[in-house]
Short mmCIF file of C-alpha atoms in Angstrom, two decimals:
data_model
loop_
_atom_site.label_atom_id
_atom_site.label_comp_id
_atom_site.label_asym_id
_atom_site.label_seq_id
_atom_site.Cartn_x
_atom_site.Cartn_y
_atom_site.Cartn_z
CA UNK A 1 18.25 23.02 -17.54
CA UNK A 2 19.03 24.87 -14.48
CA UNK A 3 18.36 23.16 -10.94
CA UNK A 4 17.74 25.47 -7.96
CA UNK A 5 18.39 24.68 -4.52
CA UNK A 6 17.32 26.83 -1.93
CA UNK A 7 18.62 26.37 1.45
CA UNK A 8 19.16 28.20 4.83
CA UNK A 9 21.52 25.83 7.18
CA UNK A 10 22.21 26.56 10.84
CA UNK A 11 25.23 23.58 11.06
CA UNK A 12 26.92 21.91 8.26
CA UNK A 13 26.45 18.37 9.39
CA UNK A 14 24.92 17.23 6.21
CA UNK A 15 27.79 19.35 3.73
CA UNK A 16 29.67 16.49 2.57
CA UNK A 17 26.77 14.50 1.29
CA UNK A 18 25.62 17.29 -0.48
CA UNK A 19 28.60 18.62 -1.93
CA UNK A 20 28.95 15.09 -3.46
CA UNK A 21 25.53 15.40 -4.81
CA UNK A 22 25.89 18.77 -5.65
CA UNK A 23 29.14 17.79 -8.13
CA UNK A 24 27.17 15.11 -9.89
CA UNK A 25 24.40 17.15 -10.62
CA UNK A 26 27.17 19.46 -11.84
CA UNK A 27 27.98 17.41 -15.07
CA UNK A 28 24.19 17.38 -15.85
CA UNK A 29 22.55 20.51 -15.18
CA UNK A 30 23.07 24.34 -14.29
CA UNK A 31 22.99 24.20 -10.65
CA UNK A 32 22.74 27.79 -8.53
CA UNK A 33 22.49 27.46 -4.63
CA UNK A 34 20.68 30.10 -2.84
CA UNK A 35 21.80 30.64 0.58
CA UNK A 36 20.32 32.07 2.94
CA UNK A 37 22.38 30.36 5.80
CA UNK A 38 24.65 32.91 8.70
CA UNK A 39 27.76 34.89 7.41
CA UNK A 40 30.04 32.08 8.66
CA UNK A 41 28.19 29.30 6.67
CA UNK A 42 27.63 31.42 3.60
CA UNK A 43 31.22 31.43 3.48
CA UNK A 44 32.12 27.92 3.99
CA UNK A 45 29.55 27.06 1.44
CA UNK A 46 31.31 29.24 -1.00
CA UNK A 47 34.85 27.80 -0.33
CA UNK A 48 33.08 24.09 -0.44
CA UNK A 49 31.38 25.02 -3.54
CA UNK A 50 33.62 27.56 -5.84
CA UNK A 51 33.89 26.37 -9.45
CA UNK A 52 31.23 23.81 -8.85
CA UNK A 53 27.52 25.33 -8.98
CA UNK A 54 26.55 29.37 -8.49
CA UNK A 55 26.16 30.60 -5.30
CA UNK A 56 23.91 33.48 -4.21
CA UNK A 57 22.48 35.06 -1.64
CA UNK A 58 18.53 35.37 -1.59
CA UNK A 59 17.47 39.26 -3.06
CA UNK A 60 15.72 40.31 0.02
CA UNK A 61 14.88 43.21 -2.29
CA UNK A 62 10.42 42.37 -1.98
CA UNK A 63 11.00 41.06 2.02
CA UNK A 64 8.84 38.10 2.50
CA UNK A 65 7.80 35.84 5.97
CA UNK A 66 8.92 32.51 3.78
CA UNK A 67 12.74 32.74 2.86
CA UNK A 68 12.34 29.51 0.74
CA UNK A 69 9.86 31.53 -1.54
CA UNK A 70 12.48 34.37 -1.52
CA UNK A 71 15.15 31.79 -2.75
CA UNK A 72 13.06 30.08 -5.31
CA UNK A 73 12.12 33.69 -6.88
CA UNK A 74 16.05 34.58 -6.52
CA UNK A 75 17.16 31.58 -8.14
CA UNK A 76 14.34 31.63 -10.88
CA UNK A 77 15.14 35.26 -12.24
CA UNK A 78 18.59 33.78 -11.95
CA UNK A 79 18.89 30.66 -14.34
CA UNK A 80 19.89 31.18 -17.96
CA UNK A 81 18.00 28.13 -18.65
CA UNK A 82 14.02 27.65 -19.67
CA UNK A 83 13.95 24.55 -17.64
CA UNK A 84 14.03 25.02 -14.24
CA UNK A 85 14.14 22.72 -11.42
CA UNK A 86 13.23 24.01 -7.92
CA UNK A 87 14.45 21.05 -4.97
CA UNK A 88 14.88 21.00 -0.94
CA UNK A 89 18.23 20.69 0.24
CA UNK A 90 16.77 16.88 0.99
CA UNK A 91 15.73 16.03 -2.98
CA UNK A 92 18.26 13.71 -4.66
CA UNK A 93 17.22 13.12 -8.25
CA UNK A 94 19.11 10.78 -10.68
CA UNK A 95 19.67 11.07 -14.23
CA UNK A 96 16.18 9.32 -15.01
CA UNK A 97 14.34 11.73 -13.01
CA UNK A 98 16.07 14.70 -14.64
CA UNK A 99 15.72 13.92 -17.85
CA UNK A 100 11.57 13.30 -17.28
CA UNK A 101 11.58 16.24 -15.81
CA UNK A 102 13.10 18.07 -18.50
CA UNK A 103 11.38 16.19 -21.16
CA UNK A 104 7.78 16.82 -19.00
CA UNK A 105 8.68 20.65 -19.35
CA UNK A 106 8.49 20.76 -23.51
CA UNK A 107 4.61 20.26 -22.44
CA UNK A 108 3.49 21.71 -19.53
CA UNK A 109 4.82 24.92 -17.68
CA UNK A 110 4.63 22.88 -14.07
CA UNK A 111 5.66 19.40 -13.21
CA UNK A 112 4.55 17.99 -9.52
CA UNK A 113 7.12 14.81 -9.30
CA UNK A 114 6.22 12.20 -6.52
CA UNK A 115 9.12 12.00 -3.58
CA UNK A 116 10.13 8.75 -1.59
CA UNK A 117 12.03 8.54 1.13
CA UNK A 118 15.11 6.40 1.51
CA UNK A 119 16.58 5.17 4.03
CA UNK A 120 13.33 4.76 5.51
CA UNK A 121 13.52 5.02 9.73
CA UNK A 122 10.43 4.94 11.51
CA UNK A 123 9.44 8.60 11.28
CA UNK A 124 10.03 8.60 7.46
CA UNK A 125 7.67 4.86 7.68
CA UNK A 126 5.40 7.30 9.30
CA UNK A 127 4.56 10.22 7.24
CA UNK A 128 4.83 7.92 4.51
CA UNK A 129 1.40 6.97 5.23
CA UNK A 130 0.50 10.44 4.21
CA UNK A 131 2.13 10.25 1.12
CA UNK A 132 0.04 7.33 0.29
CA UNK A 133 -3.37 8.86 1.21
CA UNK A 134 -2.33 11.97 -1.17
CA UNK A 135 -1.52 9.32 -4.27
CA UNK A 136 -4.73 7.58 -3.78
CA UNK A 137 -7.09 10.52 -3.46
CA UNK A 138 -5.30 12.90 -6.37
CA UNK A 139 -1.71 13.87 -5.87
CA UNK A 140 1.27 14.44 -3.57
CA UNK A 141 2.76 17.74 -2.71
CA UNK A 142 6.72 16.54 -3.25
CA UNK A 143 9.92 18.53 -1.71
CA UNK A 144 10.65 19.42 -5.45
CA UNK A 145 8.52 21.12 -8.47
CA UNK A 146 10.12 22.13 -11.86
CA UNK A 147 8.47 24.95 -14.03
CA UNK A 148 9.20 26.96 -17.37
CA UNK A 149 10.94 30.23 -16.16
CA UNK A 150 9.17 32.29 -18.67
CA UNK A 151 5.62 30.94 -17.02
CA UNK A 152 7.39 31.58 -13.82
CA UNK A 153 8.48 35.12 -15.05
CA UNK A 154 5.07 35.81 -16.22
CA UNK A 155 2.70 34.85 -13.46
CA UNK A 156 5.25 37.04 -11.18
CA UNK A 157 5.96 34.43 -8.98
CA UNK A 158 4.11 33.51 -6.13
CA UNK A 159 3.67 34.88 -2.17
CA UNK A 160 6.63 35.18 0.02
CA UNK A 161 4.01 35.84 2.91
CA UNK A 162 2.48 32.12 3.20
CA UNK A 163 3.56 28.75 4.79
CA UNK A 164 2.66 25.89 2.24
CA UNK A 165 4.86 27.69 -0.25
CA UNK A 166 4.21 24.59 -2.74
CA UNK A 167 0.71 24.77 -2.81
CA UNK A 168 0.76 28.61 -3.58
CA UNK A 169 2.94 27.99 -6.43
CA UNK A 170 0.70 25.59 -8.00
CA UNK A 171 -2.13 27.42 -7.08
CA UNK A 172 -1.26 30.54 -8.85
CA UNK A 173 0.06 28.77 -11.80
CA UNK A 174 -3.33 27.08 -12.58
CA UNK A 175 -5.29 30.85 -11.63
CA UNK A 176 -3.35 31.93 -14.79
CA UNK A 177 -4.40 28.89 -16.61
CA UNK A 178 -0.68 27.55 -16.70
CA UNK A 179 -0.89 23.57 -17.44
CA UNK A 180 0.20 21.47 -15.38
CA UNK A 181 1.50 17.44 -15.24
CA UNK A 182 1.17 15.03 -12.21
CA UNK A 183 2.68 12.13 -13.34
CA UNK A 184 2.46 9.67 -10.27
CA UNK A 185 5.19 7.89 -11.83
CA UNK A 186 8.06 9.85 -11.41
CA UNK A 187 9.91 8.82 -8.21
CA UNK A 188 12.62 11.36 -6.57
CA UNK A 189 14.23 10.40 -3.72
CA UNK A 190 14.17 12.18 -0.77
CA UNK A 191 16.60 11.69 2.42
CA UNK A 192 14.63 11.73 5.71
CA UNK A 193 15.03 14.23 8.69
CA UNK A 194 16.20 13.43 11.86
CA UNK A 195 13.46 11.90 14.49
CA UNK A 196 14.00 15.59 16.15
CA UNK A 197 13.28 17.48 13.57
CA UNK A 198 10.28 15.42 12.38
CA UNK A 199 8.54 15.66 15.66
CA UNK A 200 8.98 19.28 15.09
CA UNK A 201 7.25 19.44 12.14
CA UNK A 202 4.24 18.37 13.18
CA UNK A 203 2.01 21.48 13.73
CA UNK A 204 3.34 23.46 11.18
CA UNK A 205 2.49 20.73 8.87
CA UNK A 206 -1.08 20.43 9.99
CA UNK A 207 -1.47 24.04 9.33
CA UNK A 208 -1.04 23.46 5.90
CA UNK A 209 -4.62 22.19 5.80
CA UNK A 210 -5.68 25.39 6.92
CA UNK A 211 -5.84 26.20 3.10
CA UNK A 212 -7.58 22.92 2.05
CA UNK A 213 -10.79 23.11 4.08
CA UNK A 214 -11.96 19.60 3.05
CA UNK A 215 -8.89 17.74 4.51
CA UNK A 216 -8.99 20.13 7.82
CA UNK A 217 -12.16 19.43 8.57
CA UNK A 218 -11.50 16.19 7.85
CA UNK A 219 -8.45 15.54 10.18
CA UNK A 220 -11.19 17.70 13.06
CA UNK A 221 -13.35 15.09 12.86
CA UNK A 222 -10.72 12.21 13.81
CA UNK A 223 -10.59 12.69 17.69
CA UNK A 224 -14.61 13.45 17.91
CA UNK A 225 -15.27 10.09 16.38
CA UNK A 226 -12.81 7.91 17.58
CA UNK A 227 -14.29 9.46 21.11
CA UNK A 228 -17.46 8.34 20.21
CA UNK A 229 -16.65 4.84 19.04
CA UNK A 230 -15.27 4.20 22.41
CA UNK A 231 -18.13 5.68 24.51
CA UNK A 232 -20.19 3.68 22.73
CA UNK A 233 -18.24 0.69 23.45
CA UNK A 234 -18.07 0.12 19.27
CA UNK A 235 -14.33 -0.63 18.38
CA UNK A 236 -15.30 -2.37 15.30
CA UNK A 237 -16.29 0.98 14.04
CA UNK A 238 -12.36 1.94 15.12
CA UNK A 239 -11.43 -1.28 13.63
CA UNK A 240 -12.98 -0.80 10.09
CA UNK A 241 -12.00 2.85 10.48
CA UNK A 242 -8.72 2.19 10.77
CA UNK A 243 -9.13 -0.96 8.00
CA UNK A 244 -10.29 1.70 5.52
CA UNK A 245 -7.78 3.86 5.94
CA UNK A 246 -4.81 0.99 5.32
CA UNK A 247 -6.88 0.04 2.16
CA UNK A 248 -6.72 3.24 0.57
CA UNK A 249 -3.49 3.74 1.59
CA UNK A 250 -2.54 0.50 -0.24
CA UNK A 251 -4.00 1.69 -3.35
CA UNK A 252 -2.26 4.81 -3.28
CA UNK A 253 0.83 2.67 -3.16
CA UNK A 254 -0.24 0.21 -5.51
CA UNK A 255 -0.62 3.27 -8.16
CA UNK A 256 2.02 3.37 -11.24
CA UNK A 257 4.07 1.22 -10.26
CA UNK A 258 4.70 2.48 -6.33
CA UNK A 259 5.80 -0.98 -5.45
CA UNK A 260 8.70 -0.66 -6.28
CA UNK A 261 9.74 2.72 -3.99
CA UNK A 262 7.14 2.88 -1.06
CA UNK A 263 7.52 -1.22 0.51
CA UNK A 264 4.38 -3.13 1.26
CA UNK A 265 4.63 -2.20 5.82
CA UNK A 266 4.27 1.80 4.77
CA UNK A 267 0.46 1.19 4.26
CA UNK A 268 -0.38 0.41 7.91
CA UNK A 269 1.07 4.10 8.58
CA UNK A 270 -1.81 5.74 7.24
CA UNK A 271 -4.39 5.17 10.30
CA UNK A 272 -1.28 6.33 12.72
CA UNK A 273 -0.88 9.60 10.45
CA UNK A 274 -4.23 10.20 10.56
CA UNK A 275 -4.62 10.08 14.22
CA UNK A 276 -1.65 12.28 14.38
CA UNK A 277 -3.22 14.92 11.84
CA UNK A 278 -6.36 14.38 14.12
CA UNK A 279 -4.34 15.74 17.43
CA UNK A 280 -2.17 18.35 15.22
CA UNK A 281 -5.07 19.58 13.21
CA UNK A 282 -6.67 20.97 16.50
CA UNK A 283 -3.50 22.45 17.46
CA UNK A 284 -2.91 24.00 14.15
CA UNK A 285 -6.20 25.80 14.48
CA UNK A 286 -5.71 26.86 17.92
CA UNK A 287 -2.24 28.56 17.11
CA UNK A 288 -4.38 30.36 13.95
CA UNK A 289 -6.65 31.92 16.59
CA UNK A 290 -4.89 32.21 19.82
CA UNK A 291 -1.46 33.17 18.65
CA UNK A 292 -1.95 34.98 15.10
CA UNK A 293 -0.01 31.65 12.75
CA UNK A 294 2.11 29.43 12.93
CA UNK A 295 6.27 29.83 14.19
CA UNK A 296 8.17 30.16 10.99
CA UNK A 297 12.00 31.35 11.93
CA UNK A 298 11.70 34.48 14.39
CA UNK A 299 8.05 34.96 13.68
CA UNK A 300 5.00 33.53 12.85
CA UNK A 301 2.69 33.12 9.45
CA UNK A 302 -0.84 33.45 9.67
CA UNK A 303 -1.63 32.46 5.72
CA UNK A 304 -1.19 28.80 4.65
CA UNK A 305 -1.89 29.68 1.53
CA UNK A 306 -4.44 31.60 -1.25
CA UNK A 307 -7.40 30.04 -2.31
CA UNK A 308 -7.45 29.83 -6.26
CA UNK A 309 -10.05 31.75 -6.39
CA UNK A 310 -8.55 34.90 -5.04
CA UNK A 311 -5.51 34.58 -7.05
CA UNK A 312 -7.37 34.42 -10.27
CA UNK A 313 -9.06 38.10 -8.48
CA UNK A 314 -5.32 39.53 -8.35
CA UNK A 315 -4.28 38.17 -11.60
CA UNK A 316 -7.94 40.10 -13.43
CA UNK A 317 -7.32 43.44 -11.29
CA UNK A 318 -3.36 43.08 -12.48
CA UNK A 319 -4.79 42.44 -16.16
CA UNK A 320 -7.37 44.95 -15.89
CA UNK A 321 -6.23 48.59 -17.76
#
């Protein structure tokens, strides 16, 4: 199995921790780094990282507005192995995790594992709440898919050109009627950002609704009726609002065994995520119409991602003679 890490650094603060990682995953797996940090790092990485995993630079060849895409489809072609796992810089599997993985992958060309975070600090408590809301209504969209490279191969990748890169992989698997497994049961860990860098986040992760019109419209409608619950002098409406929310939160944590990984206080983050997606949602939608997309690096993207529906157009005109 080969495990691909695509990364683009601007400091080395975090190399040590992952170089440690990086050398146990070493006796397990094939693991090739594509970096797409400055000269300087490139070159550190290399020294840090000779005789331990491959290192490449992303093949800028097909330019694309998402460099993670363009180091997942680098990294992909890459790997002499059928199994492939794709992971953030911020995914730390163990051996129990790779081995379902791998295992997952003799059925089913895509595998959508469910992430955790730990240590958990108040802003990872926090979008944890999300995470919960996405177990109990379907599934989550994790920092870390695995596919068969030949499905991979085949489908010829995915879009360079959109923000919710994950989505748009798993969306163009299933328009060419790849299979796909979910299983809400297999926890990777995932280390959380620093409080800066979350805060940052938060627009550019509300755009990603932009290509799930049920869950935008959803997060829309937050601010309008908590406004009108409290011009109507009804907070028991905010109350069992905000009640609801907690309670399906709890059974999204409740699910296959989440107990043990997300800790009973992460439920009563859902109602302050929500709110949050309710203020960021707007703000999304006003930097889709006012400013052209979201900033992404040195520019911005205006595509969150494809709907199926289109993809399964391209993929007949591609098949068409």
């Amino acid at each position: 199995m080969t495990y691909v890490l695509p990364l683009r650094w601007h400091s080395d603060s975090g190399l040590a921790e992952l170089t440690d990682y990086l050398r146990w995953l070493a006796d397990r797996v094939d693991v090739l780094v594509v970096d797409g940090s400055t000269p300087d790092l490139f070159a550190r990485h290399a020294d840090a990282w000779a005789g331990l995993v491959r290192h490449l630079p992303p093949d800028t060849t097909g330019a694309g507005l998402n460099g993670k895409v363009l180091g997942v489809r680098t990294g992909v072609r890459a790997a002499e192995h059928e199994h492939v796992v794709i992971a953030d810089d911020d995914v730390r599997y163990d051996e129990a995790g790779l081995t379902a993985v791998h295992l997952l992958l003799d059925q089913v060309d895509l595998v959508r594992p469910q992430n955790y975070f730990d240590p958990l600090p108040w802003h990872a408590w926090w979008d944890t709440g999300r995470t919960l809301l996405n177990r109990a209504l379907g599934a989550d969209y994790p920092g870390t898919l695995a596919v068969r490279r030949s499905a991979f191969l085949a489908i010829g990748g995915y879009d360079p050109d959109v923000l919710f890169e994950n989505l748009e992989l798993i969306r163009t698997m299933r328009a060419y009627d790849r299979s796909e497994a979910t299983p809400a049961w297999l926890y990777v860990r995932r280390l959380p950002p620093d409080a800066a860098h979350f805060r940052s986040q938060r627009v550019r992760q509300a755009y990603d609704d932009l290509a799930q019109p049920a869950r935008l419209l959803t997060a829309l409608a937050v601010l309008p009726a908590l406004a009108a619950a409290v011009a109507a002098r009804r907070p028991a409406l905010v109350l069992g609002a905000a009640a609801g929310t907690v309670a399906l939160a709890e059974a999204g944590r409740r699910r296959a065994g989440g107990t043990a990984v997300f800790p009973p206080t992460t439920a009563l983050a859902a109602p302050v995520w929500l709110l949050e997606r309710g203020v960021c949602g707007w703000l999304a939608v006003a930097q889709r119409f006012l400013l052209g997309g979201v900033r992404y690096g040195d520019g911005r993207i205006r595509l969150a991602a494809h709907r199926t529906r289109s993809l399964r157009t391209h993929q007949g005109r591609r098949q068409s003679p």
